[in-house]
Coordinates of C-alpha atoms and ligand atoms in Angstrom, one line a residue:
X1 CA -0.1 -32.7 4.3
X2 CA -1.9 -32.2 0.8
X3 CA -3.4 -28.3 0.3
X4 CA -6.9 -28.7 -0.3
X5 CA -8.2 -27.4 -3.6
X6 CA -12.1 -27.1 -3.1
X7 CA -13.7 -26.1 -7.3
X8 CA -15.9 -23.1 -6.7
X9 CA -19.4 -23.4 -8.4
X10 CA -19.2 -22.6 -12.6
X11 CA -19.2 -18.7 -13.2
X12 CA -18.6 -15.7 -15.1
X13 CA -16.9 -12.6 -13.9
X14 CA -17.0 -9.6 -15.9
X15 CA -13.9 -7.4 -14.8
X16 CA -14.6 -4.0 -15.8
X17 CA -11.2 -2.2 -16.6
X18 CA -10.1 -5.6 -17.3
X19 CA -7.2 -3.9 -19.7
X20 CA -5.6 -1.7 -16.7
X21 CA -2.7 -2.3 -14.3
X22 CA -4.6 -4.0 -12.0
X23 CA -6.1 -6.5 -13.7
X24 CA -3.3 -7.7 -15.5
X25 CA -0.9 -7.4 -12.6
X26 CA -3.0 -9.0 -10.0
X27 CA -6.4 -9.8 -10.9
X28 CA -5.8 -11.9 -14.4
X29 CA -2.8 -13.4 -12.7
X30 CA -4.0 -14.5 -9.8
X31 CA -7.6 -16.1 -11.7
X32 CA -4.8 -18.2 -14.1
X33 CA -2.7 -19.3 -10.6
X34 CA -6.4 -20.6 -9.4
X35 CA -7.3 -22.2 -12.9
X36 CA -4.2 -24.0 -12.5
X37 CA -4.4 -25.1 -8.8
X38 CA -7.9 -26.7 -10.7
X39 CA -10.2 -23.7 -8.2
X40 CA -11.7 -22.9 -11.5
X41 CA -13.5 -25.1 -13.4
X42 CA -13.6 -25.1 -17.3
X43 CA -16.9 -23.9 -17.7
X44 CA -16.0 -21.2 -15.7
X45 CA -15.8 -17.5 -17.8
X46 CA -13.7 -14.6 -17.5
X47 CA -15.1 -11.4 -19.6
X48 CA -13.1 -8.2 -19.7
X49 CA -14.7 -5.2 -20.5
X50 CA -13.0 -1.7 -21.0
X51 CA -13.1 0.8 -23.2
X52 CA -10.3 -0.6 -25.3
X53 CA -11.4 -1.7 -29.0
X54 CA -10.6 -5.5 -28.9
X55 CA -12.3 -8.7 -29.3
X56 CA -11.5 -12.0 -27.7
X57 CA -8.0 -12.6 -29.1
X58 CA -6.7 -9.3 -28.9
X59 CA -7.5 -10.1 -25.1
X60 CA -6.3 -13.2 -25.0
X61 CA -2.9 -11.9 -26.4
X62 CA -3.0 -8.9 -23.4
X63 CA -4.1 -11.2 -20.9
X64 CA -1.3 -14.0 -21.6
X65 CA 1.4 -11.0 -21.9
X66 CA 0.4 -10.2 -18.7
X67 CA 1.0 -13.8 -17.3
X68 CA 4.3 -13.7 -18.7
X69 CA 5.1 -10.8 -16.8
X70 CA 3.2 -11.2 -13.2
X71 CA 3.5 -15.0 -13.1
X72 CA 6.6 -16.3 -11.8
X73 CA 8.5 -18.7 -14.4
X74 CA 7.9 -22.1 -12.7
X75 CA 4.5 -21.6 -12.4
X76 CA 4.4 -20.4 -16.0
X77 CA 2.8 -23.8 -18.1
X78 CA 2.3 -23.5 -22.1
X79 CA -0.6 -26.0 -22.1
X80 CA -2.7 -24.4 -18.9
X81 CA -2.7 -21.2 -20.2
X82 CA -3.9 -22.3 -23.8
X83 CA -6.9 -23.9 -21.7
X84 CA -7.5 -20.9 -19.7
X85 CA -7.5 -18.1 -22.7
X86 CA -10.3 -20.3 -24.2
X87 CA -12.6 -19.0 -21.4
X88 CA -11.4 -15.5 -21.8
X89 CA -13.6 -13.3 -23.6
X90 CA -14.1 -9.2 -24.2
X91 CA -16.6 -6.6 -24.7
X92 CA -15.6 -3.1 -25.4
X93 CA -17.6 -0.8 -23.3
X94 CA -18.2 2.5 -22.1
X95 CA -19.3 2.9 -18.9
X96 CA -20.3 6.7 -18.8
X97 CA -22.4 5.7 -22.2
X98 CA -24.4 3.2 -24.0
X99 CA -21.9 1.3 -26.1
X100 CA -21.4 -2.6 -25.4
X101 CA -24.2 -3.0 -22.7
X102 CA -26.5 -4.7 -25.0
X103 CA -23.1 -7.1 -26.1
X104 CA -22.2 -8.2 -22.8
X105 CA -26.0 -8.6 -21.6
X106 CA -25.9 -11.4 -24.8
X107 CA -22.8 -12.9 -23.5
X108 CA -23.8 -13.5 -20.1
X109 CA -25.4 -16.9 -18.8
X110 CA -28.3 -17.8 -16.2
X111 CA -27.7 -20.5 -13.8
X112 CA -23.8 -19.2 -12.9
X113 CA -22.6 -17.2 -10.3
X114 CA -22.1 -14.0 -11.9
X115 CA -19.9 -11.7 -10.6
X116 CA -18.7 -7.8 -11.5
X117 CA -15.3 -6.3 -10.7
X118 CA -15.2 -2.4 -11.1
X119 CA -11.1 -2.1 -11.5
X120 CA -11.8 1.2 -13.0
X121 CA -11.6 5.1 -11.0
X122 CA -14.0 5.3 -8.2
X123 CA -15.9 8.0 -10.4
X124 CA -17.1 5.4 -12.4
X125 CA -18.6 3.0 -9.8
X126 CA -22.0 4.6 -9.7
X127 CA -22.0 4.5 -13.6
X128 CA -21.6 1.0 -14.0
X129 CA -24.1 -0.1 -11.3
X130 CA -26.7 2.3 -12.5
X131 CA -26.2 0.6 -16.0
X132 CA -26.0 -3.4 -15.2
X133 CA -29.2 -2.3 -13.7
X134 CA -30.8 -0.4 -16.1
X135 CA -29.6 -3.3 -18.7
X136 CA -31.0 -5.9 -16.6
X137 CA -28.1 -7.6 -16.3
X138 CA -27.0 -8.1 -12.8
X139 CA -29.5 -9.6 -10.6
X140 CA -30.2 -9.9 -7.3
X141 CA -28.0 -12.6 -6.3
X142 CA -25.4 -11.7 -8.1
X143 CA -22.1 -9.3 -6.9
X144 CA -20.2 -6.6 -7.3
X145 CA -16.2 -6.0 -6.4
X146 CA -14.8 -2.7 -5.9
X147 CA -11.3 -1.7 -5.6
X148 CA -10.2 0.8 -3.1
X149 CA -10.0 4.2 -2.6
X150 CA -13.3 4.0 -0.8
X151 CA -13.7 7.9 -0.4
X152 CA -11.3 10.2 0.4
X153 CA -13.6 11.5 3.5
X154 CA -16.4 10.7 4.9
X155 CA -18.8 12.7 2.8
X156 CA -17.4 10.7 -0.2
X157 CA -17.8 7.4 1.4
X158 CA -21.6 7.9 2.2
X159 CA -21.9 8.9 -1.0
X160 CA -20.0 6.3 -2.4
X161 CA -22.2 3.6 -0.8
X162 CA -25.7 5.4 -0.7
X163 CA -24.8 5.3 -4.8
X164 CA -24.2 1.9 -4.6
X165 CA -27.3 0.6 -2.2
X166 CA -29.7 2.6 -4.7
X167 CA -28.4 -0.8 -7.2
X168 CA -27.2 -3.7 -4.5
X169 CA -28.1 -4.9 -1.4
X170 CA -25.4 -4.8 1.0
X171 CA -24.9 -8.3 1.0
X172 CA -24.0 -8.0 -3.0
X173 CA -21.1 -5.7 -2.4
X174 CA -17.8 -6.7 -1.4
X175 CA -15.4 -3.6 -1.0
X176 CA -11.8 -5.0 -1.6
X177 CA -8.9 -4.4 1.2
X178 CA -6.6 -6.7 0.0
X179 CA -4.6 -6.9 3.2
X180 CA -7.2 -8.9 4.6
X181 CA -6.8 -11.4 1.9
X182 CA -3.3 -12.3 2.6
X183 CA -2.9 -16.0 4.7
X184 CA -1.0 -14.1 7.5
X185 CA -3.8 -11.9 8.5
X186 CA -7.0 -14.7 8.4
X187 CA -3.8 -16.6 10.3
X188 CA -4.0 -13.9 13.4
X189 CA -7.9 -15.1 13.7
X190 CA -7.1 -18.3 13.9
X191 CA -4.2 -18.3 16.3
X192 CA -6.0 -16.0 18.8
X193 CA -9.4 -17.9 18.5
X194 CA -8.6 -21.3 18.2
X195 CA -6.1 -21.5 21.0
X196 CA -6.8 -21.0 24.2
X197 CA -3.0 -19.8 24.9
X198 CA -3.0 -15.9 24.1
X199 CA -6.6 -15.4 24.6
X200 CA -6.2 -15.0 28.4
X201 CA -2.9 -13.0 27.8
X202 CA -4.7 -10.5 25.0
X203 CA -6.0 -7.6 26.6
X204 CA -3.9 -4.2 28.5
X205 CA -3.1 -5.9 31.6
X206 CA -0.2 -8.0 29.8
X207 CA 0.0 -6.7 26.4
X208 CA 2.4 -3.9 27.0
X209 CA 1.9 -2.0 23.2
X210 CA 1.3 -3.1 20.2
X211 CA 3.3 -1.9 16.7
X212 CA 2.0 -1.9 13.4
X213 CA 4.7 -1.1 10.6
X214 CA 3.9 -1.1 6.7
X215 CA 7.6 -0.1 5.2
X216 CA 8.0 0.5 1.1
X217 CA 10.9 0.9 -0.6
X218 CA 9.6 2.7 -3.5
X219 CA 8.2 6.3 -3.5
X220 CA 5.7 7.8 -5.7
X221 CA 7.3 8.9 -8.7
X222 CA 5.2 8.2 -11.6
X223 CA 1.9 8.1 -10.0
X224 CA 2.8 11.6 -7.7
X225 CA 0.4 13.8 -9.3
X226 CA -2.2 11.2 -8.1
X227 CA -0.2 10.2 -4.6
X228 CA -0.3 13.8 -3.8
X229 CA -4.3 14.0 -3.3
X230 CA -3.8 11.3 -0.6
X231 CA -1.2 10.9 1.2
X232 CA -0.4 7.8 3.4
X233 CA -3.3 8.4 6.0
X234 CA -5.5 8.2 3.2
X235 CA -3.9 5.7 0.9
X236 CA -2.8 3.5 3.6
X237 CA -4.1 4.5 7.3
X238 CA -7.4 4.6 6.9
X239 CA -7.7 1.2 5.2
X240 CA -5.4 -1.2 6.1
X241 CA -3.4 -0.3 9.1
X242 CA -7.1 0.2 10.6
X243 CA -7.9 -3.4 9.7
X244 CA -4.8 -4.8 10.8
X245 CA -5.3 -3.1 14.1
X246 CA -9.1 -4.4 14.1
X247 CA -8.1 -7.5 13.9
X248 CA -6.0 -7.5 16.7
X249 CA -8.2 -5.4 19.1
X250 CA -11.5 -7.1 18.3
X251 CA -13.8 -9.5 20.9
X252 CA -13.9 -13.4 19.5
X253 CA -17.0 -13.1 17.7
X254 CA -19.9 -15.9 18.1
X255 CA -19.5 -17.1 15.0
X256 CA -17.0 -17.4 12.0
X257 CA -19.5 -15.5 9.6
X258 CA -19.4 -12.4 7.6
X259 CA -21.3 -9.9 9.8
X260 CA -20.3 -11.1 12.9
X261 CA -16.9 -10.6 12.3
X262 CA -17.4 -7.5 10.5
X263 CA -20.0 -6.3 14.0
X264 CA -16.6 -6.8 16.5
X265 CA -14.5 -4.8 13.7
X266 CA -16.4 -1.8 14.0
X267 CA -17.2 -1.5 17.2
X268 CA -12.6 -1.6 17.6
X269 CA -12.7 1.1 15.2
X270 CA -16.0 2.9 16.9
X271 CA -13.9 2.7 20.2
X272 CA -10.6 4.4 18.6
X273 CA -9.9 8.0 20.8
X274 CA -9.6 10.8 18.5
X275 CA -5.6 10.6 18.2
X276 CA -3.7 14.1 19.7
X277 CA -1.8 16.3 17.7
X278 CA 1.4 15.4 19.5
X279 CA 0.9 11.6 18.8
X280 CA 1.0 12.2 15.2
X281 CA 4.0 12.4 12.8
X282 CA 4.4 13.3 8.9
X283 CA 6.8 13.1 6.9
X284 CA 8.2 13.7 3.3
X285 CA 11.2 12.2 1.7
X286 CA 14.2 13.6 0.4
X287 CA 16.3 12.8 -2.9
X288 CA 18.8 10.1 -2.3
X289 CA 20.1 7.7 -4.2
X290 CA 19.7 9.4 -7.6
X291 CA 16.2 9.3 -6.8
X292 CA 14.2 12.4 -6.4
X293 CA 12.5 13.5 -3.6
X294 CA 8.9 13.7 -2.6
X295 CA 8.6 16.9 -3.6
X296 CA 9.8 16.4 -6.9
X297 CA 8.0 13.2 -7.3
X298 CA 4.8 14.9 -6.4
X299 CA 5.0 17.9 -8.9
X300 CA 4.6 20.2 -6.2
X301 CA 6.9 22.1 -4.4
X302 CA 4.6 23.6 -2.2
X303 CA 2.9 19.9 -1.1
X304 CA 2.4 19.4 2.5
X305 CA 0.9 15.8 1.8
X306 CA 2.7 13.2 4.0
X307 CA 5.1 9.9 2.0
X308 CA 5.3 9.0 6.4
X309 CA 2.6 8.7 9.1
X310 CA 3.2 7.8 12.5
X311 CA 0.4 7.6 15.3
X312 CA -0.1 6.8 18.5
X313 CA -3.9 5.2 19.1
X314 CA -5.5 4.7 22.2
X315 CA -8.9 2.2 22.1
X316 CA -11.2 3.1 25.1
X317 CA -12.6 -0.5 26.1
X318 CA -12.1 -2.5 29.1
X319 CA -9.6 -4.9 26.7
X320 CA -7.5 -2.2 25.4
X321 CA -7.6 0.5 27.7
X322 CA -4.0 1.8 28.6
X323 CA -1.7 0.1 25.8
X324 CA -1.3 2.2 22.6
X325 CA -1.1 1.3 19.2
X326 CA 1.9 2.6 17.1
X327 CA 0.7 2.3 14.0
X328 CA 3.7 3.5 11.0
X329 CA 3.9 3.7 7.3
X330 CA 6.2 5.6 5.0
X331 CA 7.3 5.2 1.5
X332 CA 11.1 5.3 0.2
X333 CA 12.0 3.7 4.1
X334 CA 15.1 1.3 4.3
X335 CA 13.3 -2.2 3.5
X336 CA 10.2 -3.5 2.2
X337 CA 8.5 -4.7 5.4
X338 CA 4.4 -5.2 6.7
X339 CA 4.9 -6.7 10.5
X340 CA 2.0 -6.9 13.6
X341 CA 4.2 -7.2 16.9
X342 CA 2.6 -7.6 20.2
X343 CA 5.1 -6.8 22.9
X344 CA 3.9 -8.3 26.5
X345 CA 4.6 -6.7 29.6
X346 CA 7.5 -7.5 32.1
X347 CA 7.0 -10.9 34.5
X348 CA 5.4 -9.3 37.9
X349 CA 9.1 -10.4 39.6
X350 CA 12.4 -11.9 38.8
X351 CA 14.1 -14.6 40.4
X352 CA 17.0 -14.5 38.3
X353 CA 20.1 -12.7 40.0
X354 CA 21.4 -11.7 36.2
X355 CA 18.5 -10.7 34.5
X356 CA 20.7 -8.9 31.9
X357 CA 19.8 -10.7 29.0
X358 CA 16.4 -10.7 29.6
X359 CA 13.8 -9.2 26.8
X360 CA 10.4 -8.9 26.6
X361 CA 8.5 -11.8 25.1
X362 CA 7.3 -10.2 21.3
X363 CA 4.6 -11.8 19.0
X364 CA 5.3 -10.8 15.6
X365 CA 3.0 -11.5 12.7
X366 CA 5.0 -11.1 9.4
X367 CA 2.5 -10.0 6.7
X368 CA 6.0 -9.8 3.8
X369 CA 8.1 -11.0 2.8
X370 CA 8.1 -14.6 4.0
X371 CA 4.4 -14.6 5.5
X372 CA 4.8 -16.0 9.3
X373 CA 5.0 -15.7 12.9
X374 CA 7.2 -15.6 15.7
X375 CA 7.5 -15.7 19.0
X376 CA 10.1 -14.4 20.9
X377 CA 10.8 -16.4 24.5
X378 CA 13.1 -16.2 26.9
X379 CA 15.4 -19.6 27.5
X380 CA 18.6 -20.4 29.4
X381 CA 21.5 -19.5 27.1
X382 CA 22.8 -23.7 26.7
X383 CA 26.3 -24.2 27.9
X384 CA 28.2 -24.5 31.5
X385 CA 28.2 -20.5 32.1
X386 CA 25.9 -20.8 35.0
X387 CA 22.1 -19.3 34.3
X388 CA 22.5 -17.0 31.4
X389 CA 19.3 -15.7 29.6
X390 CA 18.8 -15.6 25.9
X391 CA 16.1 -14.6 23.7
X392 CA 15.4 -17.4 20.9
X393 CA 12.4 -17.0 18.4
X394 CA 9.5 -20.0 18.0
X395 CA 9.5 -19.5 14.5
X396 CA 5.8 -20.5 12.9
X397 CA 6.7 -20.0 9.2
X398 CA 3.8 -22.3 7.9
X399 CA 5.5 -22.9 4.9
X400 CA 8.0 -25.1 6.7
X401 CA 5.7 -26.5 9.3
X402 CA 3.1 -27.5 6.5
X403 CA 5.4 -28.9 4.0
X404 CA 5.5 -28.3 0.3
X405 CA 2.0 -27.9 -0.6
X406 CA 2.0 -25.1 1.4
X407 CA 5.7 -23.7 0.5
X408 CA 3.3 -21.2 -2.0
X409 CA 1.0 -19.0 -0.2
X410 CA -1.6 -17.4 -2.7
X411 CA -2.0 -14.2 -3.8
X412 CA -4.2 -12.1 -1.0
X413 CA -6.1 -11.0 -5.0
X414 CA -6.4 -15.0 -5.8
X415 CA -8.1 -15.8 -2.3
X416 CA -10.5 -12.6 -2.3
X417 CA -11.6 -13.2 -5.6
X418 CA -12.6 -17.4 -4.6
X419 CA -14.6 -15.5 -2.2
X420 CA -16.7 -13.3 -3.6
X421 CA -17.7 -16.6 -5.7
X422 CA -18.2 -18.7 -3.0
X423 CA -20.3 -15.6 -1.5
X424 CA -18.2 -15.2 1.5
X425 CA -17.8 -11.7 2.6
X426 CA -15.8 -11.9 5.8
X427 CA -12.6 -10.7 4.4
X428 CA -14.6 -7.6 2.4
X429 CA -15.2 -4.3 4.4
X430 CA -18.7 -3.6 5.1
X431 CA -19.8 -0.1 4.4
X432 CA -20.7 1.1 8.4
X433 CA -16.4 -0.4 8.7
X434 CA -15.5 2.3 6.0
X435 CA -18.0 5.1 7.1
X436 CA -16.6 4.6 10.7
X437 CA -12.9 4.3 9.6
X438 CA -13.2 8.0 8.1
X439 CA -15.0 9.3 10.8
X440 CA -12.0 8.9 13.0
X441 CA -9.3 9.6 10.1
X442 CA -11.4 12.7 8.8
X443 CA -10.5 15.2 12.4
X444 CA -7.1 13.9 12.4
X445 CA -6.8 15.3 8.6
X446 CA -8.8 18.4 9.1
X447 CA -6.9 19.1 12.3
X448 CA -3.3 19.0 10.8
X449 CA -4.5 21.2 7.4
X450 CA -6.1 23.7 9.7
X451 CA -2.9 23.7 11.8
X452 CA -0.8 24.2 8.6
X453 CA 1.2 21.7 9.7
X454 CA 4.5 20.7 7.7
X455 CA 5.4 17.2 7.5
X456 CA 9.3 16.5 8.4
X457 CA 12.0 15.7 5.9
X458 CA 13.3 12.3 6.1
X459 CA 16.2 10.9 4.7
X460 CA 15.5 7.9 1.6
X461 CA 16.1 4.3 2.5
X462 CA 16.2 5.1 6.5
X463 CA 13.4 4.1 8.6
X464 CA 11.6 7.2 8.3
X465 CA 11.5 11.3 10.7
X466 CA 13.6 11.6 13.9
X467 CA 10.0 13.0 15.5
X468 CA 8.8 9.4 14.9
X469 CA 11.4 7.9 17.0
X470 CA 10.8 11.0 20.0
X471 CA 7.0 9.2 19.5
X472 CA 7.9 6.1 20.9
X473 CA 11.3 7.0 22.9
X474 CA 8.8 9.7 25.0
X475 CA 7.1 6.6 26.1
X476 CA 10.3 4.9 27.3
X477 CA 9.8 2.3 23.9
X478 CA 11.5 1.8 20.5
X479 CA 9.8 1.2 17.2
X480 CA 11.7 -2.7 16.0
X481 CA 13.8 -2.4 13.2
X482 CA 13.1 -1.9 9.6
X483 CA 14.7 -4.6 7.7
Ligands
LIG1 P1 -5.9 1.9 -15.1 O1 -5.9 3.3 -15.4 O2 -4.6 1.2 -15.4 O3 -7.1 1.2 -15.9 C1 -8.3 1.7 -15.9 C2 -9.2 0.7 -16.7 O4 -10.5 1.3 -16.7 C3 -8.8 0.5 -18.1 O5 -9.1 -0.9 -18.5 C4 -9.8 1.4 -18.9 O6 -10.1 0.9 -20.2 C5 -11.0 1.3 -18.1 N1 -11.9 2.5 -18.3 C6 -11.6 3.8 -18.0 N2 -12.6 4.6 -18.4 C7 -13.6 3.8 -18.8 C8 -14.9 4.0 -19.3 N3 -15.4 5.2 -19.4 N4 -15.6 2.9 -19.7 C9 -15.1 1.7 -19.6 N5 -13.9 1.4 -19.1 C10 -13.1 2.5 -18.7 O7 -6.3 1.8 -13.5 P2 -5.8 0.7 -12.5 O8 -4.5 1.0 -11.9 O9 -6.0 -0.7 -13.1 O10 -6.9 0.9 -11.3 C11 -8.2 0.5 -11.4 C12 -8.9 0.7 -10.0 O11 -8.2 -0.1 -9.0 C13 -8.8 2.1 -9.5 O12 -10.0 2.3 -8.7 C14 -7.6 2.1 -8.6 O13 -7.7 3.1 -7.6 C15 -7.7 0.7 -8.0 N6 -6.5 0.2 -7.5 C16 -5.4 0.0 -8.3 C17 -4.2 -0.6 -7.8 C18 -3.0 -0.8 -8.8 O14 -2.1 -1.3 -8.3 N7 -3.1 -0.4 -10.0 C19 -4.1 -0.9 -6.5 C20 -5.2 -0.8 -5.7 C21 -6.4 -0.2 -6.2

């Protein structure tokens, strides 16, 4: 099977901050993978505009440093990054000011799709609208990326997107969560709504839990200053564990299109309980490995902000009511691991004598590394020993299913970014999704800083606090391995 390569329309795409780490780790990276797969066309532009003072070869020069850092070496080709550096161009600006508005309003085209990624702080989002207004630059149909954090509370999110809807519609604004860009998580739609096998199965009465687990190796040193206003709830919780969870809880909407999608995601996240005090778990890492600890890392020795969250979630709807969602993410934990797994409930009765090898049948969605799915079933162990049981997985990893076209999965940046040209928003969050997200994360913060609560010490490269085990063991369930 050949992967399809579909050119999106001719455009330009002014990344703002287009000199900082995430443009050049992901975003110019990701635009040279899709120039190469032929997504862009040549008369396509990219123009980076930050407050560096460069012009369009001291770009270029960033730019293709950056591909020879973030691109791996086999897709790394002399000639197709000459081509795509001749549609790279720059304009030094300052977005709190007037400097370079009246430059990039020259550069830009009519009859393109133009487009406007703000890969700059948060504060500056409302700056830079205000301005490619004022300038008369962006248009009406044209669109406007932003990068996450989206708030750190609800107060800031409102005002965050009431700043933003003074300048563009709604349907102009496309709020990055780049876990919904990655193959694995557009994959979960497809399996539960174009097969009729788990639909029946996917609701309390035979799903018995369901886990969600983002593991990272690293901890926050370098950035811990920052890390420390957040914490994991913030940075990670509220964003894309939530959307990995509303993904799994939501009703098949009517239609594969943006707001219909987006309508069955909030009303999941609408119909979230507020989550009890004992159902939650923080925790902080220790020094290990030569590493420092969390404390260190953060610069303050007094910090109660959590590296580890676990929480227990209930969802009152007829689908969902009575199987919780563990939903865990920690820094510093013993592997690098993102995993969905649905665990289904026990067969009403056995007619096996020797049931002892019996295991529940698990559905686990592998978001990294190696993007897949698997599904664990019960078979007869093979051989003469009589009837033995034995779990086996049905391994779905698409790259080997598909063939080699497929053996590369893009970058969740590479797909989002296609979309915003093609004008798709289903994988962007709308603003009621984020308002509604932090109106359920916002008591569970308040209530642990009113508390005082400490999170616990956990030890670097295990899989996180003892409390978060008691979470699940209380239930009479263990959290899968970290590996
Ligand atoms: P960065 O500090 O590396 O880069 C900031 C960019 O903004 C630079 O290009 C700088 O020139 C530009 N800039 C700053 N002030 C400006 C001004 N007054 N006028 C014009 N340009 C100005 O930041 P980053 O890590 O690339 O992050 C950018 C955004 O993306 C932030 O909102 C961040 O939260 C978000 N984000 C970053 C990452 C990441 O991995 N770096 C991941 C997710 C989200």
């Amino acid at each position: 099977m050949v992967s399809r390569v579909i050119p999106v329309e001719p455009f330009d795409l002014v990344i703002f901050g287009g000199t900082g780490d995430l443009a050049r780790r992901k975003i110019l990276p990701g635009l040279y993978r899709r120039f190469q797969a032929g997504q862009m066309t040549p008369d396509s532009r990219i123009i980076g505009a930050a407050r560096a003072d460069l012009d369009d070869n001291g770009f270029r020069a960033l730019v293709a440093e950056a591909i020879a850092e973030f691109v791996p070496a086999e897709r790394q080709d002399k000639a197709v990054l000459g081509e795509f550096l001749k549609q790279l161009h720059y304009v030094a600006i300052d977005a709190k000011g007037e400097g370079g508005w009246p430059q990039l309003k020259a550069l830009m085209r009519s009859g393109v799709v133009q487009a406007f990624y703000f890969s700059v702080a948060p504060a500056l989002f409302g700056d830079l609208a205000e301005r490619l207004r004022a300038h008369k630059i962006a248009g009406k149909n044209d669109r406007i990326v932003v990068e996450k954090p989206f708030g750190r509370d609800l107060a800031t999110a409102r005002e965050l997107n009431a700043t933003l809807a003074r300048h563009f519609d709604e349907s102009q604004i496309y709020r990055i969560d780049h876990y919904l860009g990655k193959e694995t998580v557009q994959n979960l739609m497809a399996v539960r709504f174009a097969n009729i096998l788990f639909e029946p199965l996917w609701k309390a009465e035979y799903i018995d839990h369901v886990q969600i687990t983002v593991a990272e190796t690293v901890g926050v040193d370098g950035r811990g200053a920052y890390y420390d206003t957040s914490g994991a709830m913030r940075d990670m919780v509220q964003n894309h564990l939530m959307q990995l969870l509303c993904l799994i809880a939501m009703e098949p909407p009517y239609h594969f299109d943006p707001n219909a999608v987006r309508d069955e995601k909030l009303k999941v996240i609408r119909a979230l309980d507020a989550v009890q005090p004992q159902d939650i778990v923080r925790g902080q890492y220790l020094a290990g490995d030569g590493q420092g600890g969390y404390l260190e890392h953060s610069e303050n020795p007094a910090s109660r902000t959590e590296s580890y969250i676990a929480l227990k979630c209930h969802i009152s709807n007829w689908r969902w009511k009575g199987t919780p969602f563990y939903l865990r993410t920690g820094k510093r934990l013993r592997a690098r691991t993102s995993e969905i797994a649905i665990t289904f409930k026990e067969p009403p009765h056995s007619i096996f004598d020797d049931a002892e090898g019996w295991r529940e049948n698990v559905l686990v969605i592998r978001l990294q590394p190696n993007e897949g799915m698997n599904l664990m079933m019960m078979i007869k162990e093979p051989g003469p020993g009589g009837m033995r049981l034995t779990q086996v997985p049905l391994d779905m990893s698409f790259a080997d299913a598909l063939g080699e076209a497929h053996q590369e999965t893009p970058d969740a940046y590479e797909r989002l970014i296609m979309d915003v040209i093609r004008g798709n928003q289903t994988l962007f969050m709308r603003g009621d999704e984020v308002e509604a997200a932090w109106a359920w994360a916002d008591p569970i913060i308040t209530g642990w800083e009113s508390r005082g609560d400490k999170p616990q010490a956990y030890d670097a490269g295990s899989s996180g606090p003892e409390d978060a085990l008691m979470l699940m063991h209380r239930d009479g369930r263990r959290w899968r391995d970290i590996r």
